[in-house]
mmCIF file of C-alpha atoms in Angstrom:
data_model
loop_
_atom_site.group_PDB
_atom_site.id
_atom_site.type_symbol
_atom_site.label_atom_id
_atom_site.label_comp_id
_atom_site.label_asym_id
_atom_site.label_seq_id
_atom_site.Cartn_x
_atom_site.Cartn_y
_atom_site.Cartn_z
ATOM 1 C CA MET A 1 -24.333 -2.852 -8.904
ATOM 2 C CA PRO A 2 -24.025 -5.246 -5.978
ATOM 3 C CA SER A 3 -22.364 -3.861 -2.870
ATOM 4 C CA PHE A 4 -19.197 -5.558 -1.672
ATOM 5 C CA ASP A 5 -15.965 -4.785 0.095
ATOM 6 C CA HIS A 6 -13.544 -5.039 -2.820
ATOM 7 C CA LYS A 7 -10.559 -5.335 -0.463
ATOM 8 C CA ASN A 8 -11.833 -8.852 0.263
ATOM 9 C CA VAL A 9 -12.288 -9.921 -3.349
ATOM 10 C CA PHE A 10 -9.551 -11.886 -5.069
ATOM 11 C CA ILE A 11 -10.013 -13.198 -8.583
ATOM 12 C CA LEU A 12 -7.462 -15.510 -10.085
ATOM 13 C CA ASP A 13 -5.962 -14.068 -13.240
ATOM 14 C CA ILE A 14 -4.798 -16.972 -15.369
ATOM 15 C CA THR A 15 -5.134 -15.162 -18.684
ATOM 16 C CA SER A 16 -2.379 -13.304 -20.443
ATOM 17 C CA SER A 17 -4.609 -10.232 -20.634
ATOM 18 C CA GLY A 18 -4.575 -7.336 -18.242
ATOM 19 C CA PHE A 19 -1.358 -6.046 -16.811
ATOM 20 C CA VAL A 20 1.419 -7.005 -19.219
ATOM 21 C CA VAL A 21 4.842 -7.171 -17.647
ATOM 22 C CA SER A 22 7.291 -5.077 -19.633
ATOM 23 C CA PHE A 23 9.744 -7.894 -20.424
ATOM 24 C CA LEU A 24 6.978 -9.696 -22.311
ATOM 25 C CA THR A 25 6.306 -6.613 -24.389
ATOM 26 C CA SER A 26 9.843 -6.527 -25.702
ATOM 27 C CA SER A 27 9.336 -9.913 -27.342
ATOM 28 C CA PRO A 28 6.115 -10.321 -29.366
ATOM 29 C CA PRO A 29 6.889 -14.035 -30.032
ATOM 30 C CA LEU A 30 7.161 -14.609 -26.268
ATOM 31 C CA LEU A 31 3.911 -12.728 -25.681
ATOM 32 C CA GLN A 32 2.168 -14.867 -28.304
ATOM 33 C CA THR A 33 3.528 -18.020 -26.642
ATOM 34 C CA VAL A 34 2.121 -16.896 -23.292
ATOM 35 C CA GLN A 35 -1.250 -16.070 -24.864
ATOM 36 C CA LEU A 36 -1.495 -19.499 -26.505
ATOM 37 C CA ARG A 37 -0.075 -21.558 -23.632
ATOM 38 C CA GLY A 38 -3.405 -23.194 -22.716
ATOM 39 C CA ALA A 39 -3.836 -24.664 -26.178
ATOM 40 C CA ALA A 40 -0.188 -25.759 -26.206
ATOM 41 C CA VAL A 41 -0.606 -27.624 -22.893
ATOM 42 C CA ILE A 42 -3.703 -29.401 -24.176
ATOM 43 C CA LYS A 43 -1.971 -30.347 -27.431
ATOM 44 C CA ALA A 44 1.208 -31.602 -25.740
ATOM 45 C CA ARG A 45 -0.413 -33.517 -22.867
ATOM 46 C CA LYS A 46 -3.685 -34.468 -24.533
ATOM 47 C CA LEU A 47 -5.239 -33.251 -21.278
ATOM 48 C CA SER A 48 -6.834 -30.032 -20.120
ATOM 49 C CA SER A 49 -4.676 -27.375 -18.542
ATOM 50 C CA ALA A 50 -6.458 -27.894 -15.198
ATOM 51 C CA MET A 51 -3.174 -28.571 -13.387
ATOM 52 C CA SER A 52 -1.824 -25.238 -14.582
ATOM 53 C CA ALA A 53 -4.943 -23.550 -13.218
ATOM 54 C CA ALA A 54 -4.640 -25.489 -9.955
ATOM 55 C CA LYS A 55 -0.993 -24.420 -9.589
ATOM 56 C CA ALA A 56 -1.949 -20.791 -10.234
ATOM 57 C CA ILE A 57 -4.679 -21.022 -7.591
ATOM 58 C CA CYS A 58 -2.170 -22.458 -5.093
ATOM 59 C CA ASP A 59 0.321 -19.682 -5.881
ATOM 60 C CA HIS A 60 -2.344 -17.025 -5.347
ATOM 61 C CA MET A 61 -3.495 -18.567 -2.075
ATOM 62 C CA ARG A 62 0.121 -18.690 -0.879
ATOM 63 C CA ASP A 63 0.557 -14.997 -1.730
ATOM 64 C CA ILE A 64 -2.716 -14.067 -0.021
ATOM 65 C CA TRP A 65 -1.871 -16.074 3.098
ATOM 66 C CA PHE A 66 1.832 -15.270 3.461
ATOM 67 C CA GLY A 67 2.011 -11.984 1.567
ATOM 68 C CA THR A 68 4.443 -10.906 -1.095
ATOM 69 C CA LYS A 69 8.102 -10.392 -0.292
ATOM 70 C CA ASP A 70 9.255 -6.835 0.369
ATOM 71 C CA GLY A 71 9.847 -5.024 -2.906
ATOM 72 C CA GLU A 72 8.039 -7.708 -4.922
ATOM 73 C CA PHE A 73 4.523 -7.893 -6.309
ATOM 74 C CA THR A 74 2.266 -10.314 -8.094
ATOM 75 C CA SER A 75 -0.381 -9.804 -10.746
ATOM 76 C CA MET A 76 -3.944 -10.349 -9.590
ATOM 77 C CA GLY A 77 -7.425 -9.588 -10.868
ATOM 78 C CA VAL A 78 -8.886 -7.004 -8.464
ATOM 79 C CA TYR A 79 -11.411 -4.156 -8.454
ATOM 80 C CA ALA A 80 -10.109 -1.340 -10.686
ATOM 81 C CA GLY A 81 -11.445 1.522 -8.553
ATOM 82 C CA GLY A 82 -8.837 4.193 -7.875
ATOM 83 C CA ASN A 83 -6.161 2.693 -10.121
ATOM 84 C CA SER A 84 -3.373 4.858 -11.535
ATOM 85 C CA TYR A 85 -3.202 3.007 -14.864
ATOM 86 C CA GLY A 86 -6.147 4.637 -16.636
ATOM 87 C CA ILE A 87 -8.299 1.508 -16.538
ATOM 88 C CA PRO A 88 -12.048 2.210 -16.307
ATOM 89 C CA GLU A 89 -13.603 1.957 -12.850
ATOM 90 C CA ASP A 90 -16.066 -0.838 -12.041
ATOM 91 C CA LEU A 91 -14.028 -3.575 -13.686
ATOM 92 C CA ILE A 92 -12.144 -6.512 -12.277
ATOM 93 C CA TYR A 93 -8.745 -6.199 -13.954
ATOM 94 C CA SER A 94 -5.281 -7.626 -13.465
ATOM 95 C CA PHE A 95 -2.937 -5.203 -11.707
ATOM 96 C CA PRO A 96 0.414 -5.382 -9.908
ATOM 97 C CA ILE A 97 -0.438 -6.129 -6.269
ATOM 98 C CA GLU A 98 1.486 -6.219 -2.997
ATOM 99 C CA ILE A 99 -0.043 -8.246 -0.174
ATOM 100 C CA LYS A 100 0.700 -7.664 3.511
ATOM 101 C CA ASN A 101 -1.296 -9.075 6.441
ATOM 102 C CA LYS A 102 -3.745 -10.690 3.990
ATOM 103 C CA THR A 103 -4.639 -7.273 2.550
ATOM 104 C CA TRP A 104 -3.805 -6.321 -1.017
ATOM 105 C CA LYS A 105 -2.608 -2.953 -2.201
ATOM 106 C CA MET A 106 -2.220 -1.951 -5.822
ATOM 107 C CA VAL A 107 1.313 -1.000 -6.883
ATOM 108 C CA GLY A 108 1.029 2.287 -8.743
ATOM 109 C CA GLY A 109 3.280 4.253 -11.007
ATOM 110 C CA LEU A 110 4.990 1.457 -12.908
ATOM 111 C CA PRO A 111 6.129 2.622 -16.351
ATOM 112 C CA ILE A 112 3.918 1.477 -19.229
ATOM 113 C CA ASN A 113 5.346 1.477 -22.746
ATOM 114 C CA ASP A 114 3.215 2.056 -25.861
ATOM 115 C CA PHE A 115 2.892 -1.655 -26.660
ATOM 116 C CA SER A 116 1.687 -2.458 -23.127
ATOM 117 C CA ARG A 117 -0.690 0.534 -23.141
ATOM 118 C CA ALA A 118 -2.315 -0.704 -26.359
ATOM 119 C CA LYS A 119 -2.722 -4.242 -24.967
ATOM 120 C CA MET A 120 -4.079 -2.944 -21.656
ATOM 121 C CA ASP A 121 -6.571 -0.653 -23.411
ATOM 122 C CA ALA A 122 -7.730 -3.475 -25.710
ATOM 123 C CA THR A 123 -8.254 -5.760 -22.711
ATOM 124 C CA ALA A 124 -10.151 -3.051 -20.840
ATOM 125 C CA ALA A 125 -12.400 -2.461 -23.866
ATOM 126 C CA GLU A 126 -13.169 -6.207 -24.038
ATOM 127 C CA LEU A 127 -13.973 -6.284 -20.329
ATOM 128 C CA VAL A 128 -16.261 -3.236 -20.587
ATOM 129 C CA GLU A 129 -18.107 -4.874 -23.488
ATOM 130 C CA GLU A 130 -18.450 -8.159 -21.566
ATOM 131 C CA ARG A 131 -19.607 -6.326 -18.433
ATOM 132 C CA ASP A 132 -22.184 -4.332 -20.367
ATOM 133 C CA THR A 133 -23.460 -7.452 -22.154
ATOM 134 C CA ALA A 134 -23.805 -9.266 -18.826
ATOM 135 C CA MET A 135 -25.613 -6.303 -17.242
ATOM 136 C CA ASP A 136 -28.022 -6.113 -20.214
ATOM 137 C CA PHE A 137 -28.710 -9.830 -19.913
ATOM 138 C CA LEU A 138 -29.274 -9.615 -16.162
ATOM 139 C CA SER A 139 -31.679 -6.684 -16.508
ATOM 140 C CA GLN A 140 -34.063 -8.645 -18.778
#
């Protein structure tokens, strides 16, 4: 594995995978809408969803630069090492994150219901499979 300081790595999470906020889990139709939003934007505007991605990038850069408000967090794809959510190590995964002084810290101990746990585990399994496929390809 390459060596890097994972406190300096930020990866934009614009998918609906990863950490699923509990209010989404109480409404499967809402969750499905969020999961399919990219296709809906393309269909409605007849354009790509690039502006949505650009807005998400701007929001993340704002949070990184100015930090999150006290008591609030954002969801961001970061290195999974040392997480309290049971996600395998050595993945980049979306977690609740607080940012202060341009340094992120994972928010631990948030309650996870059964629906969220199943979605999180499915996402982690997909990421492990993708990671392993990429590593196999790179080792050839």
